[in-house]
Short mmCIF file of C-alpha atoms and ligand atoms in Angstrom, two decimals:
data_model
loop_
_atom_site.label_atom_id
_atom_site.label_comp_id
_atom_site.label_asym_id
_atom_site.label_seq_id
_atom_site.Cartn_x
_atom_site.Cartn_y
_atom_site.Cartn_z
CA MET K 1 10.06 -2.40 -26.85
CA THR K 2 11.50 0.78 -25.49
CA TYR K 3 9.64 2.29 -22.08
CA PRO K 4 7.02 4.69 -23.29
CA ILE K 5 7.86 7.36 -21.06
CA ASP K 6 6.45 10.29 -23.39
CA LYS K 7 3.20 8.95 -23.66
CA ILE K 8 3.34 8.07 -19.70
CA ARG K 9 4.08 11.75 -19.22
CA ASN K 10 1.36 12.83 -21.30
CA ASP K 11 -1.34 10.76 -19.49
CA PHE K 12 -0.07 12.65 -16.22
CA PRO K 13 -1.00 16.63 -16.80
CA ILE K 14 0.10 17.34 -13.19
CA LEU K 15 3.49 16.74 -13.94
CA ASN K 16 3.54 19.01 -16.72
CA GLN K 17 3.42 22.36 -14.41
CA LYS K 18 5.89 24.84 -12.70
CA ILE K 19 6.11 25.06 -9.14
CA ASN K 20 8.19 28.19 -7.69
CA GLY K 21 9.27 28.83 -11.64
CA LEU K 22 10.76 25.45 -12.04
CA PRO K 23 9.42 22.63 -13.57
CA LEU K 24 7.70 20.06 -10.92
CA VAL K 25 9.93 17.01 -10.10
CA TYR K 26 7.49 15.08 -8.14
CA LEU K 27 9.23 12.41 -6.18
CA ASP K 28 7.00 11.54 -3.28
CA ASN K 29 4.95 8.49 -4.79
CA ALA K 30 5.40 6.31 -1.69
CA ALA K 31 2.91 9.04 -0.46
CA THR K 32 0.26 9.12 -3.16
CA THR K 33 0.92 8.64 -6.74
CA GLN K 34 -0.85 11.17 -9.66
CA LYS K 35 -3.88 10.00 -11.44
CA PRO K 36 -3.48 9.23 -15.24
CA LYS K 37 -6.14 11.01 -17.37
CA ALA K 38 -7.81 7.41 -17.90
CA VAL K 39 -8.50 7.39 -14.23
CA VAL K 40 -9.85 10.61 -14.05
CA SER K 41 -12.13 10.65 -17.03
CA ARG K 42 -13.59 7.36 -15.90
CA LEU K 43 -14.27 9.01 -12.67
CA SER K 44 -15.98 11.63 -14.36
CA ASP K 45 -17.84 9.67 -17.07
CA TYR K 46 -19.49 7.43 -13.82
CA TYR K 47 -20.29 10.64 -11.91
CA LEU K 48 -21.69 12.28 -15.04
CA MET K 49 -23.70 9.52 -16.54
CA GLU K 50 -23.98 6.56 -14.53
CA ASN K 51 -24.19 7.37 -10.94
CA ALA K 52 -26.81 5.25 -8.39
CA ASN K 53 -26.54 3.29 -5.38
CA VAL K 54 -25.82 -0.11 -5.86
CA HIS K 55 -27.32 -3.67 -5.20
CA ARG K 56 -30.97 -2.67 -4.40
CA GLY K 57 -32.17 -0.80 -7.15
CA VAL K 58 -34.49 -2.58 -9.88
CA HIS K 59 -34.01 0.81 -12.08
CA TYR K 60 -31.65 1.04 -15.08
CA LEU K 61 -28.94 3.00 -13.53
CA SER K 62 -28.65 0.95 -10.59
CA ILE K 63 -28.55 -2.30 -12.34
CA GLN K 64 -25.79 -0.82 -14.41
CA ALA K 65 -23.88 1.14 -11.31
CA THR K 66 -23.90 -2.64 -9.58
CA GLU K 67 -22.68 -4.35 -12.68
CA GLU K 68 -19.67 -1.84 -13.29
CA TYR K 69 -18.59 -2.12 -9.33
CA GLU K 70 -18.98 -6.13 -9.52
CA LYS K 71 -16.84 -6.12 -12.86
CA ALA K 72 -14.48 -3.79 -10.73
CA ARG K 73 -14.02 -6.48 -7.87
CA GLN K 74 -13.70 -9.35 -10.56
CA TYR K 75 -10.93 -7.30 -12.52
CA ILE K 76 -9.15 -6.60 -9.05
CA ALA K 77 -9.27 -10.18 -7.97
CA ASP K 78 -7.78 -11.17 -11.53
CA TYR K 79 -5.37 -8.59 -11.31
CA ILE K 80 -3.92 -10.06 -7.69
CA ASN K 81 -5.05 -13.50 -9.16
CA ALA K 82 -7.16 -14.14 -6.02
CA GLU K 83 -9.42 -17.49 -6.46
CA LYS K 84 -12.53 -15.66 -6.24
CA LYS K 85 -14.07 -12.27 -6.29
CA GLU K 86 -15.57 -12.67 -3.15
CA GLU K 87 -12.48 -12.57 -1.52
CA ILE K 88 -11.97 -8.93 -2.57
CA ILE K 89 -13.60 -6.60 -0.06
CA PHE K 90 -13.62 -2.72 -0.48
CA THR K 91 -12.21 -0.37 1.99
CA ARG K 92 -11.35 3.17 2.38
CA GLY K 93 -7.44 1.91 2.07
CA THR K 94 -4.74 0.25 3.70
CA THR K 95 -5.30 1.45 6.79
CA GLU K 96 -9.03 0.74 7.07
CA SER K 97 -8.36 -3.04 5.80
CA VAL K 98 -5.51 -3.47 8.52
CA ASN K 99 -8.34 -2.04 10.79
CA LEU K 100 -10.92 -4.29 9.48
CA LEU K 101 -8.52 -7.55 10.31
CA ALA K 102 -7.60 -6.50 13.68
CA ARG K 103 -11.13 -5.89 14.73
CA VAL K 104 -12.43 -9.18 13.28
CA MET K 105 -9.36 -11.13 14.51
CA ALA K 106 -9.81 -9.80 18.06
CA PRO K 107 -11.77 -12.59 19.59
CA TRP K 108 -9.08 -14.92 18.49
CA ILE K 109 -6.43 -13.34 20.21
CA ASN K 110 -6.42 -13.96 23.95
CA LYS K 111 -4.23 -13.59 26.70
CA GLY K 112 -0.67 -15.28 26.22
CA ASP K 113 -1.23 -15.04 22.68
CA ASP K 114 1.50 -13.10 20.19
CA VAL K 115 1.14 -10.95 17.39
CA LEU K 116 3.77 -10.69 15.21
CA VAL K 117 4.94 -7.14 13.44
CA THR K 118 8.05 -6.06 11.84
CA ALA K 119 10.38 -2.99 13.00
CA MET K 120 9.97 -1.74 9.66
CA GLU K 121 5.86 -1.27 9.31
CA HIS K 122 4.04 1.92 9.01
CA HIS K 123 2.14 3.05 11.64
CA SER K 124 -1.06 1.48 9.84
CA ASN K 125 0.23 -2.17 10.03
CA LEU K 126 1.59 -1.51 13.84
CA VAL K 127 -1.21 0.68 15.84
CA PRO K 128 -4.21 -1.64 15.23
CA TRP K 129 -2.09 -4.63 16.47
CA GLN K 130 -1.06 -2.50 19.28
CA GLU K 131 -4.45 -1.64 20.22
CA ILE K 132 -5.71 -5.19 20.00
CA CYS K 133 -3.01 -6.89 21.68
CA ARG K 134 -3.70 -4.02 24.76
CA GLU K 135 -7.42 -4.86 24.76
CA ARG K 136 -6.69 -8.75 24.75
CA ASN K 137 -3.88 -8.89 27.09
CA ALA K 138 -1.99 -10.19 24.07
CA ARG K 139 1.89 -9.61 23.18
CA LEU K 140 3.03 -7.41 20.05
CA ARG K 141 6.64 -9.20 19.37
CA ILE K 142 8.57 -7.30 17.14
CA VAL K 143 10.99 -8.99 14.15
CA PRO K 144 14.00 -7.02 14.00
CA ILE K 145 16.02 -5.60 10.83
CA ASN K 146 19.45 -6.25 9.80
CA ALA K 147 21.60 -3.20 9.15
CA ASP K 148 20.82 -2.97 5.52
CA GLY K 149 17.07 -2.63 6.33
CA SER K 150 16.35 -6.24 5.44
CA LEU K 151 14.29 -8.35 7.83
CA ASP K 152 16.14 -10.78 10.13
CA LEU K 153 14.76 -13.95 9.09
CA ASN K 154 16.50 -16.00 11.65
CA PHE K 155 14.78 -13.90 14.32
CA LEU K 156 11.44 -14.64 12.76
CA ASP K 157 11.97 -18.15 12.80
CA LYS K 158 12.61 -17.90 16.22
CA LEU K 159 9.36 -15.89 17.02
CA LEU K 160 6.99 -18.05 14.89
CA LYS K 161 5.65 -20.23 17.97
CA PRO K 162 2.13 -21.94 18.52
CA THR K 163 1.32 -18.64 20.60
CA VAL K 164 1.37 -16.67 17.31
CA LYS K 165 -1.94 -15.71 16.13
CA LEU K 166 -0.93 -13.61 13.13
CA LEU K 167 2.38 -12.18 11.34
CA ALA K 168 1.82 -9.07 10.07
CA VAL K 169 4.33 -7.59 7.83
CA THR K 170 5.04 -5.35 4.57
CA HIS K 171 5.48 -6.08 1.15
CA ILE K 172 7.95 -3.29 0.55
CA SER K 173 9.13 -0.60 3.38
CA ASN K 174 7.56 2.78 2.42
CA THR K 175 10.82 4.24 4.28
CA LEU K 176 13.46 1.97 3.48
CA GLY K 177 12.33 0.45 0.04
CA THR K 178 13.36 -3.09 1.38
CA ILE K 179 11.29 -5.87 -0.84
CA ASN K 180 10.51 -8.47 1.75
CA PRO K 181 10.78 -11.92 0.70
CA VAL K 182 7.10 -12.75 1.03
CA LYS K 183 6.56 -15.94 -0.11
CA GLU K 184 9.46 -17.35 2.10
CA ILE K 185 8.02 -15.48 5.03
CA ILE K 186 4.50 -16.99 4.58
CA LYS K 187 6.07 -20.39 3.94
CA LEU K 188 8.32 -20.02 7.39
CA SER K 189 4.66 -18.96 8.88
CA HIS K 190 2.76 -21.24 7.60
CA ASP K 191 5.08 -24.36 8.67
CA LYS K 192 4.67 -23.27 12.16
CA GLY K 193 0.70 -22.53 11.70
CA VAL K 194 0.64 -19.02 11.66
CA PRO K 195 -1.36 -17.03 9.21
CA VAL K 196 0.21 -13.79 7.25
CA LEU K 197 -1.44 -10.44 6.60
CA ILE K 198 0.87 -8.65 3.93
CA ASP K 199 0.38 -4.67 3.90
CA GLY K 200 0.84 -4.10 0.24
CA ALA K 201 0.26 -0.43 0.33
CA GLN K 202 3.87 0.15 -1.63
CA GLY K 203 4.13 -3.75 -2.88
CA ILE K 204 1.21 -3.42 -4.89
CA ALA K 205 2.78 -0.24 -7.14
CA HIS K 206 5.93 -1.74 -7.79
CA ASN K 207 5.58 -5.63 -8.27
CA PRO K 208 3.52 -8.07 -9.85
CA VAL K 209 1.16 -9.26 -7.06
CA ASP K 210 -0.28 -12.91 -7.03
CA VAL K 211 -1.81 -13.51 -3.69
CA GLN K 212 -2.22 -17.52 -4.51
CA ASP K 213 1.47 -18.01 -5.32
CA MET K 214 2.68 -16.10 -2.34
CA GLY K 215 0.31 -18.10 -0.18
CA ALA K 216 -0.53 -14.90 1.58
CA ASP K 217 -3.84 -15.47 4.11
CA PHE K 218 -4.59 -11.66 3.64
CA TYR K 219 -3.13 -8.65 1.33
CA ALA K 220 -4.24 -4.87 2.08
CA PHE K 221 -3.69 -2.07 -0.12
CA SER K 222 -4.67 1.67 -1.40
CA GLY K 223 -5.93 2.76 -4.75
CA HIS K 224 -3.87 5.95 -4.49
CA LYS K 225 -0.67 4.71 -4.35
CA ILE K 226 -1.40 2.39 -7.55
CA TYR K 227 -2.60 5.73 -9.56
CA GLY K 228 -6.20 5.30 -8.76
CA PRO K 229 -8.49 7.47 -6.50
CA MET K 230 -8.07 8.34 -2.69
CA GLY K 231 -10.54 6.70 -0.49
CA ILE K 232 -10.53 3.18 -2.07
CA GLY K 233 -8.63 -0.02 -0.91
CA VAL K 234 -8.71 -3.35 -0.85
CA LEU K 235 -8.54 -6.16 1.68
CA TYR K 236 -8.10 -9.36 -0.05
CA GLY K 237 -8.66 -12.41 2.48
CA ARG K 238 -8.81 -15.98 1.97
CA GLU K 239 -12.30 -17.35 1.70
CA THR K 240 -11.97 -20.23 4.42
CA TRP K 241 -10.89 -16.92 6.75
CA LEU K 242 -13.32 -14.65 5.92
CA ARG K 243 -16.12 -17.22 6.19
CA ARG K 244 -15.22 -17.94 9.85
CA LEU K 245 -14.19 -14.29 10.83
CA PRO K 246 -17.23 -11.91 12.27
CA PRO K 247 -18.54 -8.89 10.47
CA TYR K 248 -16.82 -5.50 11.12
CA GLN K 249 -19.48 -3.08 10.81
CA PHE K 250 -23.32 -3.40 11.03
CA GLY K 251 -26.12 -1.71 9.01
CA GLY K 252 -26.99 -1.78 5.37
CA GLU K 253 -26.02 -4.45 2.63
CA MET K 254 -24.08 -6.45 5.13
CA ILE K 255 -27.63 -8.22 6.42
CA GLU K 256 -29.75 -10.85 5.15
CA LYS K 257 -32.62 -10.47 7.61
CA VAL K 258 -33.29 -7.80 10.27
CA THR K 259 -35.90 -8.00 12.91
CA PHE K 260 -36.15 -5.71 16.20
CA GLU K 261 -34.79 -8.81 17.83
CA GLU K 262 -32.01 -10.09 15.76
CA SER K 263 -30.26 -10.12 12.55
CA THR K 264 -28.44 -12.28 10.11
CA PHE K 265 -25.58 -11.40 8.06
CA ASN K 266 -25.09 -11.50 4.10
CA VAL K 267 -22.88 -13.54 2.48
CA LEU K 268 -19.46 -12.75 1.23
CA PRO K 269 -18.06 -10.25 0.18
CA TYR K 270 -21.25 -8.10 1.53
CA LYS K 271 -21.04 -9.43 5.00
CA TYR K 272 -17.62 -6.89 5.19
CA GLU K 273 -19.33 -3.90 3.33
CA ALA K 274 -21.93 -2.18 5.56
CA GLY K 275 -23.57 1.23 3.80
CA THR K 276 -23.37 2.39 0.57
CA PRO K 277 -19.71 1.31 -0.92
CA ASN K 278 -17.41 3.70 -2.75
CA VAL K 279 -18.53 2.61 -6.47
CA ALA K 280 -16.88 5.46 -8.36
CA GLY K 281 -13.50 4.47 -6.38
CA ALA K 282 -13.86 0.67 -7.10
CA ILE K 283 -14.56 1.67 -10.84
CA GLY K 284 -11.52 4.25 -10.91
CA LEU K 285 -9.53 1.68 -9.12
CA GLU K 286 -10.15 -0.88 -12.05
CA ALA K 287 -9.16 1.75 -14.29
CA ALA K 288 -5.84 2.50 -12.83
CA LEU K 289 -4.95 -1.16 -12.67
CA ARG K 290 -6.07 -1.38 -16.34
CA TYR K 291 -3.63 1.72 -17.06
CA VAL K 292 -0.76 -0.03 -15.00
CA ARG K 293 -1.20 -3.44 -16.74
CA GLN K 294 -1.00 -1.61 -20.53
CA ILE K 295 2.47 -0.37 -19.29
CA GLY K 296 3.17 -3.63 -17.76
CA ILE K 297 4.26 -3.55 -13.92
CA GLU K 298 7.65 -5.71 -14.58
CA GLU K 299 8.40 -2.78 -16.84
CA ILE K 300 7.40 -0.18 -14.45
CA ASP K 301 9.76 -1.87 -12.03
CA ILE K 302 12.61 -1.83 -14.15
CA HIS K 303 12.22 1.73 -15.09
CA GLU K 304 11.94 2.57 -11.53
CA LYS K 305 15.05 0.53 -10.57
CA GLN K 306 17.02 2.39 -12.71
CA LEU K 307 16.27 5.46 -11.46
CA LEU K 308 16.78 4.13 -7.87
CA ALA K 309 20.19 3.38 -9.19
CA ALA K 310 21.23 6.16 -10.82
CA ALA K 311 19.86 8.41 -8.04
CA THR K 312 21.64 6.12 -5.64
CA SER K 313 25.29 6.49 -6.88
CA GLN K 314 24.85 10.27 -7.73
CA LEU K 315 23.80 10.84 -3.93
CA GLU K 316 26.85 8.75 -2.41
CA GLN K 317 29.16 11.02 -3.91
CA ILE K 318 27.62 13.71 -1.90
CA GLU K 319 29.92 14.52 1.37
CA GLY K 320 28.44 13.21 4.40
CA VAL K 321 25.25 11.50 3.17
CA ARG K 322 24.06 8.48 4.51
CA ILE K 323 21.43 5.95 3.11
CA PHE K 324 19.04 4.33 4.96
CA GLY K 325 17.69 0.95 3.56
CA THR K 326 20.34 -0.64 1.26
CA ALA K 327 19.20 -4.11 1.10
CA LYS K 328 19.65 -6.10 -2.16
CA GLU K 329 16.02 -6.53 -2.97
CA LYS K 330 14.97 -2.91 -2.77
CA ALA K 331 12.33 -0.74 -4.43
CA GLY K 332 12.56 3.11 -6.14
CA VAL K 333 12.56 4.55 -2.58
CA LEU K 334 15.36 6.46 -1.13
CA SER K 335 15.69 7.55 2.30
CA PHE K 336 18.72 9.59 3.61
CA LEU K 337 20.62 12.25 5.60
CA ILE K 338 23.20 14.65 5.15
CA ASN K 339 25.42 15.17 8.34
CA GLY K 340 24.40 18.23 10.11
CA ILE K 341 21.80 19.09 7.82
CA HIS K 342 18.22 18.83 9.62
CA PRO K 343 15.76 16.84 6.55
CA TYR K 344 13.24 19.45 7.02
CA ASP K 345 15.49 22.33 5.80
CA LEU K 346 16.52 20.52 2.89
CA GLY K 347 12.93 19.26 1.92
CA THR K 348 11.91 22.86 2.14
CA LEU K 349 14.90 24.06 0.15
CA LEU K 350 13.95 21.38 -2.70
CA ASP K 351 10.57 22.30 -2.69
CA GLN K 352 11.66 25.77 -3.79
CA MET K 353 13.68 24.22 -6.76
CA GLY K 354 10.50 22.70 -7.83
CA VAL K 355 11.53 19.00 -6.15
CA ALA K 356 8.66 17.55 -4.17
CA VAL K 357 10.21 15.07 -1.53
CA ARG K 358 8.93 14.08 2.11
CA THR K 359 10.33 14.58 5.04
CA GLY K 360 9.95 13.33 8.41
CA HIS K 361 9.31 9.96 10.14
CA HIS K 362 7.11 8.51 7.36
CA CYS K 363 4.83 7.11 9.73
CA ALA K 364 7.50 4.55 11.01
CA GLU K 365 8.60 6.38 14.19
CA PRO K 366 9.67 2.90 15.84
CA LEU K 367 11.98 2.38 12.57
CA MET K 368 13.48 5.93 13.34
CA ASP K 369 13.93 4.89 16.97
CA THR K 370 15.92 1.57 16.07
CA LEU K 371 17.85 3.49 13.29
CA GLY K 372 18.46 6.27 15.91
CA ILE K 373 17.25 9.44 13.81
CA THR K 374 14.41 11.42 14.05
CA GLY K 375 13.88 11.30 10.80
CA THR K 376 14.89 11.45 6.55
CA VAL K 377 14.35 12.98 3.78
CA ARG K 378 12.76 10.59 1.22
CA ALA K 379 12.82 10.81 -2.55
CA SER K 380 10.39 8.17 -4.25
CA PHE K 381 9.99 7.51 -7.73
CA GLY K 382 6.87 6.39 -9.77
CA MET K 383 6.52 5.48 -13.26
CA TYR K 384 6.48 8.72 -14.94
CA ASN K 385 10.07 9.84 -13.37
CA THR K 386 13.06 10.37 -15.62
CA LEU K 387 16.84 9.89 -15.60
CA GLU K 388 16.53 13.94 -16.19
CA GLU K 389 14.51 14.39 -12.95
CA VAL K 390 17.25 12.15 -11.29
CA ASP K 391 19.79 14.90 -12.31
CA ILE K 392 17.80 18.10 -11.26
CA PHE K 393 16.92 16.13 -8.04
CA ILE K 394 20.86 15.41 -7.05
CA LYS K 395 21.64 19.14 -8.57
CA ALA K 396 19.04 20.74 -6.32
CA VAL K 397 20.43 18.56 -3.21
CA LYS K 398 23.83 19.57 -3.90
CA GLN K 399 23.03 23.08 -4.29
CA ALA K 400 20.84 23.01 -1.06
CA VAL K 401 23.73 21.47 0.68
CA LYS K 402 25.86 24.52 0.09
CA MET K 403 23.17 26.84 1.14
CA LEU K 404 22.91 25.04 4.44
CA ARG K 405 26.32 24.83 5.12
N1 PLP B 501 1.40 0.79 4.79
C1 PLP B 501 2.46 1.49 3.97
C2 PLP B 501 3.62 0.56 3.98
C3 PLP B 501 2.22 2.47 3.58
O1 PLP B 501 3.16 3.25 2.96
C4 PLP B 501 1.02 3.37 3.68
C5 PLP B 501 1.01 4.49 3.15
O2 PLP B 501 1.93 5.65 3.29
C6 PLP B 501 0.22 2.33 4.40
C7 PLP B 501 0.14 1.49 5.30
C8 PLP B 501 -1.31 3.34 4.90
O3 PLP B 501 -1.93 4.00 3.74
P1 PLP B 501 -3.22 4.51 3.51
O4 PLP B 501 -2.64 6.01 4.38
O5 PLP B 501 -3.42 4.71 2.44
O6 PLP B 501 -4.48 3.98 4.21
#
């Protein structure tokens, strides 16, 4: 079957507009993806016709909203092949998922312990661990990367010791595009008794995710990176872990029994969902995953890799270009610099030509330090980008370089 690009583009009206008089070429998908009509209309249907608070109501709308919310949880559990829907905790996004885990794991992390992160982590999967390590007098150890932007697995193997309480590693680097061999990494870690959190903020949008097959103890992701709403995300955690760990926030929904003296806590997953949840977000995320499934994540992956290959080979021909992240296993993320040109200047000129890219450190400052640079220009592809857009992007880069030189 041919890839239904016309249908897809038609489903994303935002793409069909002009910026500065030129057709929009949206290449900032690693920051956030656009939303198809199916997601927006699901949200609007919910708010116009179905809205109610969940779980405590006896009236029709509340019961319906609760059913839809729990159906979304089940759909997401099936999508990532979690064993049970109770292992799906709704959060605001990857950042909150990581913070939740860091907070509830804190009592397990003591003086002399280690937490491992990698040199390619987004700040969201680094700073929470840095803070917990500081608080608990533990050490944060960094798994380095190789010259091509792949992880140094030999070094990781050496760092995996009995003092390590957790390895937190990204599935796909938002800056380098590197797809980490998460199954192998988890096996290596589990062999040494170390649990693993996978930051799936990018992974979820480009790869099939099967948490049981990869063996993840925890997997975090955001709805907005996979064509879903902002403000909704997931922390998947294995039931055995979630049962053992304490609650995160306290208040309504997460309790079983409350007296003025003390409280007992609800069962999974509600133990981790204090307060009124983002019901529309959860339902909207289900709609987004349904949409992705209908196109096929493998087909999307193949399509994006074609765009990446075309963009990379054309970009390499530009004099003075340096591409960061050339690992063999790589998703549709292209970070680069052009000698003598500031990334911000290049990004601004591209915007004037209708091309949306991101410039800067991409929330990975320590990675920039490792690479000895302050930032890059990053083009990142989504399911709706086209080869024609790659050509426009490359032409725009060439024109900008001419102007800036
Ligand atoms: N981790 C990675 C790899 C990311 O790319 C991002 C966002 O860019 C995050 C974490 C944080 O995601 P959010 O801002 O949705 O919480």
